[in-house]
Coordinates of C-alpha atoms in Angstrom, one line a residue:
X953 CA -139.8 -33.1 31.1
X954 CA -138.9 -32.5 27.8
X955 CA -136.9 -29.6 27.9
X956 CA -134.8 -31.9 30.6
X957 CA -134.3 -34.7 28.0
X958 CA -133.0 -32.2 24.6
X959 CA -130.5 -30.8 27.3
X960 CA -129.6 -34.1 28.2
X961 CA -129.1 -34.9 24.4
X962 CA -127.3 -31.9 23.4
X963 CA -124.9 -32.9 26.5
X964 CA -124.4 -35.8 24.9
X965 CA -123.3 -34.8 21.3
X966 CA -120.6 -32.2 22.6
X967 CA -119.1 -34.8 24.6
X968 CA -119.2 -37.5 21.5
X969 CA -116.2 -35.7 19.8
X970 CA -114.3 -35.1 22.4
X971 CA -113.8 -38.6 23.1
X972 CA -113.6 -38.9 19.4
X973 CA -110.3 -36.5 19.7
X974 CA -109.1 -38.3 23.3
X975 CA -108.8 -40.9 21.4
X976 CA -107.1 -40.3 18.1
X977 CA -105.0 -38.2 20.1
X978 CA -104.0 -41.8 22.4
X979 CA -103.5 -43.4 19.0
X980 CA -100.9 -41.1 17.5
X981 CA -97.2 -41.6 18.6
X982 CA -95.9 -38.9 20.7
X983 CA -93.6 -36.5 19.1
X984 CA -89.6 -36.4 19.7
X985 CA -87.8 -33.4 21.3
X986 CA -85.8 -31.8 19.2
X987 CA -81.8 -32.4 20.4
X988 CA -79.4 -30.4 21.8
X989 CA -77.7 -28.4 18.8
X990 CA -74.2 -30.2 17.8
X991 CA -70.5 -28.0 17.8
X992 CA -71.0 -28.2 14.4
X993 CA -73.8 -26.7 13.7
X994 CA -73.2 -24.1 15.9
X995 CA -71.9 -20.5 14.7
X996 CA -68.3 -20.1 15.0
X997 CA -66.1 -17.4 14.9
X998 CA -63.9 -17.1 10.9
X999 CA -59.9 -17.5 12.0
X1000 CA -57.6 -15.3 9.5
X1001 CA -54.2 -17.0 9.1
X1002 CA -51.4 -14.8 7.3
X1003 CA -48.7 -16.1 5.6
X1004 CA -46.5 -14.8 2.7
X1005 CA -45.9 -16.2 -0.8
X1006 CA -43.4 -18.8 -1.6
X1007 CA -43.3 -19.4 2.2
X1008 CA -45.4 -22.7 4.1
X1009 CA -47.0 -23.0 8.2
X1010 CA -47.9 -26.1 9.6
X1011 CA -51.6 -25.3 11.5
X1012 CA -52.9 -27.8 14.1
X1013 CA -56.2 -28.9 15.2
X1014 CA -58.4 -29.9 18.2
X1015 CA -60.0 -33.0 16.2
X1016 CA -58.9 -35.6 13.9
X1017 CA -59.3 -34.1 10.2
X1018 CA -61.7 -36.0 7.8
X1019 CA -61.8 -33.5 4.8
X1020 CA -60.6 -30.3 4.3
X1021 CA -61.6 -27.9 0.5
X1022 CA -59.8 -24.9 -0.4
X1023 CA -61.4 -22.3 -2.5
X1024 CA -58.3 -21.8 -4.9
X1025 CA -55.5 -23.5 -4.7
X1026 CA -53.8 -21.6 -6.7
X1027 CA -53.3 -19.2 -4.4
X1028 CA -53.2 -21.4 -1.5
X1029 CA -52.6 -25.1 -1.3
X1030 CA -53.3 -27.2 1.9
X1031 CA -52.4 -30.9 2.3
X1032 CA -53.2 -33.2 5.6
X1033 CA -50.2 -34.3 7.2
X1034 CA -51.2 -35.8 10.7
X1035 CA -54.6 -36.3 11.6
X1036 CA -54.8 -33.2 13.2
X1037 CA -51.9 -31.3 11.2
X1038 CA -52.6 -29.1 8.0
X1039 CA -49.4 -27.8 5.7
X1040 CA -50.7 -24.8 4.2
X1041 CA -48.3 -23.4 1.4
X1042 CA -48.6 -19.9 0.3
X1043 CA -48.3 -19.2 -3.8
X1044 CA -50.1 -16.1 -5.0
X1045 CA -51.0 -13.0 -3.5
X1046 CA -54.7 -13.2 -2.2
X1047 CA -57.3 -14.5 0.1
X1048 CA -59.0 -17.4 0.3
X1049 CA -61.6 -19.7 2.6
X1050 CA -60.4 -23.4 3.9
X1051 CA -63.2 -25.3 5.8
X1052 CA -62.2 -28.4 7.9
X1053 CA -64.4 -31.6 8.5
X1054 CA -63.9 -34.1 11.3
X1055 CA -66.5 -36.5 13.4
X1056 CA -68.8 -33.9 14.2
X1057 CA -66.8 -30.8 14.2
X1058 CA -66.1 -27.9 11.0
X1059 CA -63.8 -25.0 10.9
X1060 CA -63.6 -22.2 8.6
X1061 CA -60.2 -20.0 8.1
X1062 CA -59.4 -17.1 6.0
X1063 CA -56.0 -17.6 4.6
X1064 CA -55.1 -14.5 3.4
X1065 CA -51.8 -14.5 1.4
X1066 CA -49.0 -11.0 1.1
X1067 CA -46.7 -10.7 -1.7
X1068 CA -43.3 -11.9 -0.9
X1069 CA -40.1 -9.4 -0.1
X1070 CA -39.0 -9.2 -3.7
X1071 CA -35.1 -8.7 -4.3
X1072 CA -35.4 -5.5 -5.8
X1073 CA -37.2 -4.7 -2.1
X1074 CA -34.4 -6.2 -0.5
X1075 CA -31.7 -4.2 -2.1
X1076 CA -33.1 -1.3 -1.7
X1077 CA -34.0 -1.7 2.0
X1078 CA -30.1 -2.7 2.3
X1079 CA -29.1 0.1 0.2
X1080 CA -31.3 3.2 1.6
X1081 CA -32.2 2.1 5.4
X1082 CA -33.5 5.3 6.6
X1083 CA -36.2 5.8 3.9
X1084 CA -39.6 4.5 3.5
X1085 CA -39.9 2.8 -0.3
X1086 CA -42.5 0.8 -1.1
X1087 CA -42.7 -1.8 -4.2
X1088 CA -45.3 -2.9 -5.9
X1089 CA -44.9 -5.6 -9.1
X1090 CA -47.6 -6.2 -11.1
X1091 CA -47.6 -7.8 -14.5
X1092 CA -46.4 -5.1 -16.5
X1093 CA -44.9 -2.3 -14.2
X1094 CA -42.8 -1.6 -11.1
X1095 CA -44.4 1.2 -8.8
X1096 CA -42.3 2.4 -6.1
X1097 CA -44.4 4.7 -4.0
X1098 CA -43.4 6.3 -0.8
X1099 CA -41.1 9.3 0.9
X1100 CA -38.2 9.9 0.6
X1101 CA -35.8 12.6 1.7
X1102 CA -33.7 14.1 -1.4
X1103 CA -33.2 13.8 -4.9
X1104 CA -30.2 11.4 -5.3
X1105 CA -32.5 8.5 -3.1
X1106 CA -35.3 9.1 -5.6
X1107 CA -32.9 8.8 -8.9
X1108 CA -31.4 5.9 -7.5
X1109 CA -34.1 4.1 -6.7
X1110 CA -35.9 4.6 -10.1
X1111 CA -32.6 3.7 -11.7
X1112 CA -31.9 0.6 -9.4
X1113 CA -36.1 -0.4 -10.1
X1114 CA -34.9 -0.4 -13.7
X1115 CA -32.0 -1.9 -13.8
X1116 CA -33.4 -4.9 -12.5
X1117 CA -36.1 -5.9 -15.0
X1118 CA -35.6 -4.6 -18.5
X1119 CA -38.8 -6.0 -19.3
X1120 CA -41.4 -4.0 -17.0
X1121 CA -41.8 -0.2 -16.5
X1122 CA -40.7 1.8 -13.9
X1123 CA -43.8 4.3 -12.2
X1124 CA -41.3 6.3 -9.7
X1125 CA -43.8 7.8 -7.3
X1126 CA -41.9 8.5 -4.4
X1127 CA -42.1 12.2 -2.9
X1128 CA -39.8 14.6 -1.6
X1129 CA -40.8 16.9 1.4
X1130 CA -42.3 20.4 -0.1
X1131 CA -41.5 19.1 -3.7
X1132 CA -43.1 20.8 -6.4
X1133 CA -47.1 20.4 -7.3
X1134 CA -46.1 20.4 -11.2
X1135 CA -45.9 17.7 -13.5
X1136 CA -45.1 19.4 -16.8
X1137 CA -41.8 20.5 -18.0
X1138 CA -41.7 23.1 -20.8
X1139 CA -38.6 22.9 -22.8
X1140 CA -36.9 26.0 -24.8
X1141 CA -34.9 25.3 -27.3
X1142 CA -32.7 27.3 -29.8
X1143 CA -31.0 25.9 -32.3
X1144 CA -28.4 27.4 -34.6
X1145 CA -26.4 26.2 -37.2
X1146 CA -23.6 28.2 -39.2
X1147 CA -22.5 26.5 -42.5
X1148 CA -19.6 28.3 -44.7
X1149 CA -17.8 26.6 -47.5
X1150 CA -15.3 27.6 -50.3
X1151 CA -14.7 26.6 -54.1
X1152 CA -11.4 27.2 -55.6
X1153 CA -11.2 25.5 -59.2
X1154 CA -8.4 26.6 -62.3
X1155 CA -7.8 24.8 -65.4
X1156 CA -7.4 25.3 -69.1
X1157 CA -8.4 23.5 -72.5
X1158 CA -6.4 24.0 -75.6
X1159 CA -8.2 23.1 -79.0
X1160 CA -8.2 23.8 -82.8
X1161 CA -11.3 24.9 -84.8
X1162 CA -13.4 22.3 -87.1
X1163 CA -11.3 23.0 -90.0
X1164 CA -8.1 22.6 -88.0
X1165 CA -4.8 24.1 -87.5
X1166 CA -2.3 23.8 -91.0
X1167 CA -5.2 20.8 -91.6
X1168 CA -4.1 19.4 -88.1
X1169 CA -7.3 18.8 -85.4
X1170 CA -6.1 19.1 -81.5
X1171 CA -7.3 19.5 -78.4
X1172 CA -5.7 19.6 -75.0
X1173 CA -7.8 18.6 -71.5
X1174 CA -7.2 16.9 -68.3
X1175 CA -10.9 15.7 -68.5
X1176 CA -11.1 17.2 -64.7
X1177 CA -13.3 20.4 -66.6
X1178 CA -15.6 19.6 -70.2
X1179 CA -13.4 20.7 -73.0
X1180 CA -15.2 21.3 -76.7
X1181 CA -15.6 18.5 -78.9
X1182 CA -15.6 17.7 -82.5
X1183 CA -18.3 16.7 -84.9
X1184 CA -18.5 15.8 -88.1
X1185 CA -14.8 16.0 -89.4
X1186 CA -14.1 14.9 -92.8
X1187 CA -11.2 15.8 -95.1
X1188 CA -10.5 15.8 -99.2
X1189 CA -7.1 14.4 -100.5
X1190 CA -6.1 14.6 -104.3
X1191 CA -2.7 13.1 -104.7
X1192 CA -0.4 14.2 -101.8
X1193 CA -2.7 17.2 -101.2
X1194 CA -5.3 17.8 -98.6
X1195 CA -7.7 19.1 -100.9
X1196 CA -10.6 20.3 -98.1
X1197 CA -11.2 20.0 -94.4
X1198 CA -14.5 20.3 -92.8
X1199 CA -15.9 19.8 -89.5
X1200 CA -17.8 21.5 -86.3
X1201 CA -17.2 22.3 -82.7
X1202 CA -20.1 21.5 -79.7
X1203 CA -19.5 23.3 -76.6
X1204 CA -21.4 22.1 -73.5
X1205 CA -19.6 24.7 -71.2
X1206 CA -17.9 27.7 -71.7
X1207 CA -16.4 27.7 -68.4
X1208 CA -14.9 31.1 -67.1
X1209 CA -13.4 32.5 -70.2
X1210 CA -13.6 31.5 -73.8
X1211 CA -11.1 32.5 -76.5
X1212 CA -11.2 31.4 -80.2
X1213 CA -8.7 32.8 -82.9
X1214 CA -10.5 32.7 -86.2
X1215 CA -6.9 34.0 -87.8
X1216 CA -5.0 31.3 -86.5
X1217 CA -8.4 28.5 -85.6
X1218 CA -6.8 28.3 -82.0
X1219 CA -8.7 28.6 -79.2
X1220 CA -9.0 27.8 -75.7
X1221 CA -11.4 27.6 -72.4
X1222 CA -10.3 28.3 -69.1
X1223 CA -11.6 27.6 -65.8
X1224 CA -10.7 30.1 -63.2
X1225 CA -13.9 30.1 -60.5
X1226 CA -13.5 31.1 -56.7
X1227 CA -16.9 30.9 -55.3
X1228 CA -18.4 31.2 -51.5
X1229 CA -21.2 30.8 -49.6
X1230 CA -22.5 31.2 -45.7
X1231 CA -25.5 29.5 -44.6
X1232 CA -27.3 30.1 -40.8
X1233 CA -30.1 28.3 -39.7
X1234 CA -31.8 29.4 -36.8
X1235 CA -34.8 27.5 -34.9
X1236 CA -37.0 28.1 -31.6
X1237 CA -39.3 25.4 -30.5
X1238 CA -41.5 25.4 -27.4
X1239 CA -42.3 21.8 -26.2
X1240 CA -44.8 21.0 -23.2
X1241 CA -44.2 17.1 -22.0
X1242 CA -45.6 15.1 -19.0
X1243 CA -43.5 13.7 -16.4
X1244 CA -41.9 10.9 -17.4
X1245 CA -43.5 10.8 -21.5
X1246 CA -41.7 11.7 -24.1
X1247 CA -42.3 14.5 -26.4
X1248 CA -41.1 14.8 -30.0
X1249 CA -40.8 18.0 -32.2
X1250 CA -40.2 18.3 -36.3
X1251 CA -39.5 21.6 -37.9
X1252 CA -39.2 20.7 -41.5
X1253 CA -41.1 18.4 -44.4
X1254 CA -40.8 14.8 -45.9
X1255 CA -39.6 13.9 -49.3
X1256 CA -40.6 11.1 -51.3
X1257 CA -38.5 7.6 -51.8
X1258 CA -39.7 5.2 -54.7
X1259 CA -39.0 1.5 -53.2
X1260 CA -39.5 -1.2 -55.8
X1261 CA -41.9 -4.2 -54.4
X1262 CA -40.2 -7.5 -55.2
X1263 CA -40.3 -9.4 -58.5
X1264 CA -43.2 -7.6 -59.6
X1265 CA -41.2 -4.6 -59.5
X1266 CA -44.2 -2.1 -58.5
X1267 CA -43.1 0.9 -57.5
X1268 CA -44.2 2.6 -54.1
X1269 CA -43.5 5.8 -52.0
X1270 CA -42.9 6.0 -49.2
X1271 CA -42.3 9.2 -46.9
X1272 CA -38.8 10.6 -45.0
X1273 CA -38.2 13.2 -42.5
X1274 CA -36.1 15.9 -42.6
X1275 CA -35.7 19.0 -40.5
X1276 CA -35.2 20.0 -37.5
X1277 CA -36.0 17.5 -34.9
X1278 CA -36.3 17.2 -31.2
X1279 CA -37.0 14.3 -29.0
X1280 CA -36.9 14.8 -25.2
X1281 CA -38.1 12.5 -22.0
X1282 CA -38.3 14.8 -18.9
X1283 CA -38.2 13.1 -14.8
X1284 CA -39.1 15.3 -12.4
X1285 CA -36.9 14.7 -9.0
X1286 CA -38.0 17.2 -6.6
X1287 CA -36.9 20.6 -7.9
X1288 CA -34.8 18.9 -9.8
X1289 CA -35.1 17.7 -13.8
X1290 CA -33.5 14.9 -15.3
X1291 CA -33.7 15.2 -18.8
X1292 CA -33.0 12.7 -22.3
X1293 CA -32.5 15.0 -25.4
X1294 CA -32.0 14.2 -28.7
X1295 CA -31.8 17.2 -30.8
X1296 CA -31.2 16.7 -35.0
X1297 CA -31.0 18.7 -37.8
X1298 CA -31.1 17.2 -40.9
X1299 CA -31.2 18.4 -44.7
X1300 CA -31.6 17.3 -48.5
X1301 CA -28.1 15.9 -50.5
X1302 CA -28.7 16.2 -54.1
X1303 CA -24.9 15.7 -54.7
X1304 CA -24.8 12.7 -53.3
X1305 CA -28.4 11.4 -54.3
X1306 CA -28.9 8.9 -57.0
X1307 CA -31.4 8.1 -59.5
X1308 CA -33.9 5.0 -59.4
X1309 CA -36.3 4.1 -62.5
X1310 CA -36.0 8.0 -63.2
X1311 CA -36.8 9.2 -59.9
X1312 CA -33.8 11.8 -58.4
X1313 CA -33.8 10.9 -54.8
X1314 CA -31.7 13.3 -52.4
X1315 CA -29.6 12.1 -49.7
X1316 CA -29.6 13.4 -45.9
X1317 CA -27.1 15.2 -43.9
X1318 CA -28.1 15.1 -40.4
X1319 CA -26.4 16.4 -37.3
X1320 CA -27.9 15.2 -33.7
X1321 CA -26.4 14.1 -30.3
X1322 CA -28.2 12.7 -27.5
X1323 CA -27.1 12.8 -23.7
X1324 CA -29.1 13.0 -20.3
X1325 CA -28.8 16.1 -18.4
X1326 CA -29.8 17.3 -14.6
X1327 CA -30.2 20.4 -14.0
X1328 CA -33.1 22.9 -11.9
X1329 CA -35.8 25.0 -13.2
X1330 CA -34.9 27.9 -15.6
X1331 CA -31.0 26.5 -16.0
X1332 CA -29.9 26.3 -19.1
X1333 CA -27.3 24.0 -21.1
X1334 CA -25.4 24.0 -24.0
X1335 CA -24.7 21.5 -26.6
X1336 CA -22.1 23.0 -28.4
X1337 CA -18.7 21.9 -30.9
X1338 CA -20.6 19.7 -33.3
X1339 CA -18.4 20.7 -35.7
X1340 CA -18.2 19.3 -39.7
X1341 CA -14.6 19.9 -41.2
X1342 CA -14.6 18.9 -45.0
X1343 CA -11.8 19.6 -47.1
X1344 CA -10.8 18.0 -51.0
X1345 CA -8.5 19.2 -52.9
X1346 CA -8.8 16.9 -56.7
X1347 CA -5.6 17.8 -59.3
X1348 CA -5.6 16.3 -62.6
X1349 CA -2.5 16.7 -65.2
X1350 CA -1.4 15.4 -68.7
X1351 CA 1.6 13.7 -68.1
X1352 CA 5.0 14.7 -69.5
X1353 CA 3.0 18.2 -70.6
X1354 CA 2.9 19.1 -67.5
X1355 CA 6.3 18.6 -66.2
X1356 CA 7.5 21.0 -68.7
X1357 CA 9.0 24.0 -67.1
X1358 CA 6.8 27.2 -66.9
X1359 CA 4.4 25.9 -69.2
X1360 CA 3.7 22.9 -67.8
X1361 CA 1.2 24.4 -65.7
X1362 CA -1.2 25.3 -68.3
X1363 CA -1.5 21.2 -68.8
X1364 CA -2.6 21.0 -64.8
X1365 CA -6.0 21.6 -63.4
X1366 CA -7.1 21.6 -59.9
X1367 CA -10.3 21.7 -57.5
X1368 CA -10.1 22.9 -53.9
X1369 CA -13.4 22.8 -51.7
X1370 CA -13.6 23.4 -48.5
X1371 CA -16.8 23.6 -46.0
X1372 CA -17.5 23.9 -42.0
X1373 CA -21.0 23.5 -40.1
X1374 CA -21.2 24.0 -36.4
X1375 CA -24.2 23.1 -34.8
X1376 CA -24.9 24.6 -31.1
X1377 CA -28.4 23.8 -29.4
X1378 CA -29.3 25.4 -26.2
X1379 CA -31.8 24.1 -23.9
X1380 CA -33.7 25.6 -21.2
X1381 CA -36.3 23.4 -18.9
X1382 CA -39.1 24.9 -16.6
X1383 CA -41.6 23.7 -14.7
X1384 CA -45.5 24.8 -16.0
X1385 CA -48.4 24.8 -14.7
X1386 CA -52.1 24.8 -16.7
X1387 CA -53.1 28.7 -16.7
X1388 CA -56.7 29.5 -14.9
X1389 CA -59.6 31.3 -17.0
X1390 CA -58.6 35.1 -15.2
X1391 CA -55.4 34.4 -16.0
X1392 CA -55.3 34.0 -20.0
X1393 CA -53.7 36.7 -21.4
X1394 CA -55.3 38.9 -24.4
X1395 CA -54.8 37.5 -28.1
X1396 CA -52.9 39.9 -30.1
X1397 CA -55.3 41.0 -32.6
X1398 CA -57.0 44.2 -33.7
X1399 CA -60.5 43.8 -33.2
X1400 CA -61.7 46.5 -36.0
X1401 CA -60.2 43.9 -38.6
X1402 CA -62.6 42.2 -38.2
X1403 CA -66.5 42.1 -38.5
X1404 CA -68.8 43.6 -36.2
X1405 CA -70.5 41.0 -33.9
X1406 CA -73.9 42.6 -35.0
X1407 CA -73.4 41.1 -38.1
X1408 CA -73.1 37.0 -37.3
X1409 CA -75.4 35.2 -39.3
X1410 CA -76.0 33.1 -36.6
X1411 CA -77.9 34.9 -35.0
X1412 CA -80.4 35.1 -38.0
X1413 CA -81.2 31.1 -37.7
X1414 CA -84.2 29.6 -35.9
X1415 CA -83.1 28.4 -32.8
X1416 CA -80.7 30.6 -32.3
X1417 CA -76.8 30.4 -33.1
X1418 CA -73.7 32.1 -33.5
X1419 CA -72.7 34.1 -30.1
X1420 CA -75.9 33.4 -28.3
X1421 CA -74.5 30.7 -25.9
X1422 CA -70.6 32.3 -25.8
X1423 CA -69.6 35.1 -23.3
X1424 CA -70.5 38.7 -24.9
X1425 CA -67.6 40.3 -26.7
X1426 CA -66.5 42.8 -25.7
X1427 CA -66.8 46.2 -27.8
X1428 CA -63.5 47.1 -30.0
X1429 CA -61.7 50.3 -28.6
X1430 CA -61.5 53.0 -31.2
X1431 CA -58.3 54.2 -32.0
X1432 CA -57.7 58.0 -32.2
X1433 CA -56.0 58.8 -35.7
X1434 CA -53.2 61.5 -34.9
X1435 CA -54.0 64.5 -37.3

């Protein structure tokens, strides 16, 4: 009996809460189904739309447009026209998202933007039909990239690039079929100069001694030459009579030949000088440039120029160039080479100089041509006839003296000078290419000049030093004394 009633009890507790939960469960509202998923929300596939700079498209829609964002517009820039109409106007190169809102719709595009056929693009496609050029303008440069299929197409097109925008630089990438792999043109050039001149000068100076000639002091000169000159003359008179006569002669040049009578106190200095002189300069430099960079060359020194500063009148140096000097700008077209060469030789003028708070500064004589030149690799050219004719002739004369018969002459002086420079420079071009470790020839050196590798102190440091991590050297080969 009384296991039947705690059975019936227990029964009774585990039913307790579950009418407890029937009935909190009847009490709570039921839960709403979730809805269908909208258009909207649904994934849809990105549309590209292509257009080209500076141009506009007019995109319609399925649905009437509420709002519409652009990414950047300054690249692309849309504006609604119709409810369901979009103008789209292209301005910069690039890509960009638009989304698109309407009553329970949104779109997504990529507007993806080209550059615009340039003019230079458009010439050139009109000019050269049949080949393939490429532009490319970015803010500094003009690439033209492609193939084309000779030498004149590639020229042109470089100078056409060029010629239309002084402003940005020209990167002429376009290749020729089988064109050469090199980049680097090595330019020879010799230059020789030949300069010969002449001096022809005659004249004569007629003078008296210091104590005169029968108490008379004279002296004949054109000025042309220096002539001797008197110092300290003085003279004694009692009465009527010249009682003494004093006085001293300065010479600062003798000239050619000097004659003084110490009978008579006559003298006289003549200038009779024919003088010549042959210069020849001869100069080889080896210049290595890159394709399209300019190289520069100087064979010769700097000489200093005082410049006064302003009203405070300091005094500075600065630094000139003279010598021989070459600047060059190789383009390689193929197995052709284009090339700009300015070749100079200049030297130091002390004749025509002048002097500046005591400072003798030289003038410069310079030669130097520049001209572009197409030729293959190994030609040569020529730059030749830069030729420098100078010729004065200077005559000086006491007037009446002179026009004396026969002796007139000896009251004339004159200066002839005469001079000639040519100039020639011959240029070579090749094509080089950077030489492989097997393939660098031997130094010329005698190895038993110098010390024996057993000696480096190097290799008497801690650590190590010296040789130890350079290839071995090799040991010197004796040489056999002939007896």
């Amino acid at each position: 009996m009384k296991r039947q009633t705690i059975l019936a009890l227990a029964l009774a507790a585990l039913a307790v809460p579950a009418a407890a939960r029937s009935v909190v469960s009847a009490q709570q509202p039921p839960t709403p189904a979730k809805p269908p998923a909208t258009p909207a929300q649904q994934p849809q596939e990105i549309r590209k739309v292509n257009l080209t700079a500076g141009r506009s498209t007019v995109m319609p829609t399925d649905f009437n447009i509420t709002r519409i964002a652009v990414t950047n517009p300054a690249i692309a820039d849309v504006v609604v026209v119709q409810p369901r109409e979009m103008l789209i106007d292209g301005k910069a190169p690039g890509t960009v998202s638009l989304f698109v809102w309407g009553v329970g719709h949104r779109e997504q595009f990529d507007l993806v933007v080209e550059p615009a056929v340039t003019n230079l693009e458009q010439q050139l496609r009109a000019l050269f039909p049949a080949e393939d050029i490429r532009i490319n303008v970015s803010d500094e440069a003009i690439i033209l990239s492609g193939q084309v299929s000779n030498n004149r197409v590639m020229l042109r097109a470089g100078e056409i690039a060029q010629a239309s925008s002084s402003k940005l630089k020209v990167v002429n990438m376009l290749q020729l079929p089988g064109g050469p792999s090199s980049q680097q043109v090595m330019l020879q050039v010799r230059f020789a100069e030949v300069n010969r001149r002449t001096l022809a000068e005659r004249g004569v100076s007629f003078f008296t001694s210091g104590i005169g000639f029968k108490d008379t002091w004279a002296r004949s000169t054109t000025g042309q030459f220096s002539a001797p000159d008197f110092e300290d003359l003085e003279s004694t008179k009692i009465g009527d009579d010249l009682a003494t006569v004093s006085g001293k002669l300065s010479f600062s040049d003798f000239l050619n030949l000097f004659v003084l009578s110490a009978k008579y106190d006559i003298g006289a200095v003549i200038r009779v000088l024919d003088q010549t002189g042959a210069f020849q300069s001869l100069a080889e430099p080896n210049l290595i440039a890159y394709n399209g960079q300019e190289a520069s060359f100087l064979a010769g020194g700097e000489f200093p120029v005082p410049v006064v500063q302003g009203a405070t009148g300091t005094v500075t140096v600065q630094w000139r160039e003279f010598g021989v000097r070459l600047n060059f700008t190789p383009t390689i077209a193929g197995d052709t080479i284009r090339l700009k060469v300015r070749p100079e030789v200049s030297s130091l003028d002390f004749a025509n100089g002048l002097t500046l708070s005591g400072f003798r500064i030289p003038a410069l004589t310079s030669r130097w041509a520049q001209t572009d030149v197409e030729l293959r690799d190994g030609q040569s050219f020529a730059i030749a006839g830069l030729l420098d004719n100078l010729a004065q002739d200077d005559q000086a004369a006491i007037p009446i003296l002179s026009q004396i018969p026969i002796i007139g002459s000896l009251f004339k002086s004159k200066a002839t000078r005469a001079a000639r420079t040519e100039l020639m420079v011959l240029i070579t071009p090749r094509l080089v290419r950077p030489l492989d470790p097997d393939e660098v020839p031997p130094l010329p050196m005698q190895q038993r000049l110098f010390l024996p590798p057993k000696k480096d102190v190097g290799e008497h440091l801690n650590g190590g030093g010296g040789t130890v991590d350079a290839p071995p050297v090799s040991k010197p080969v004796p040489v056999k004394k002939k007896h």
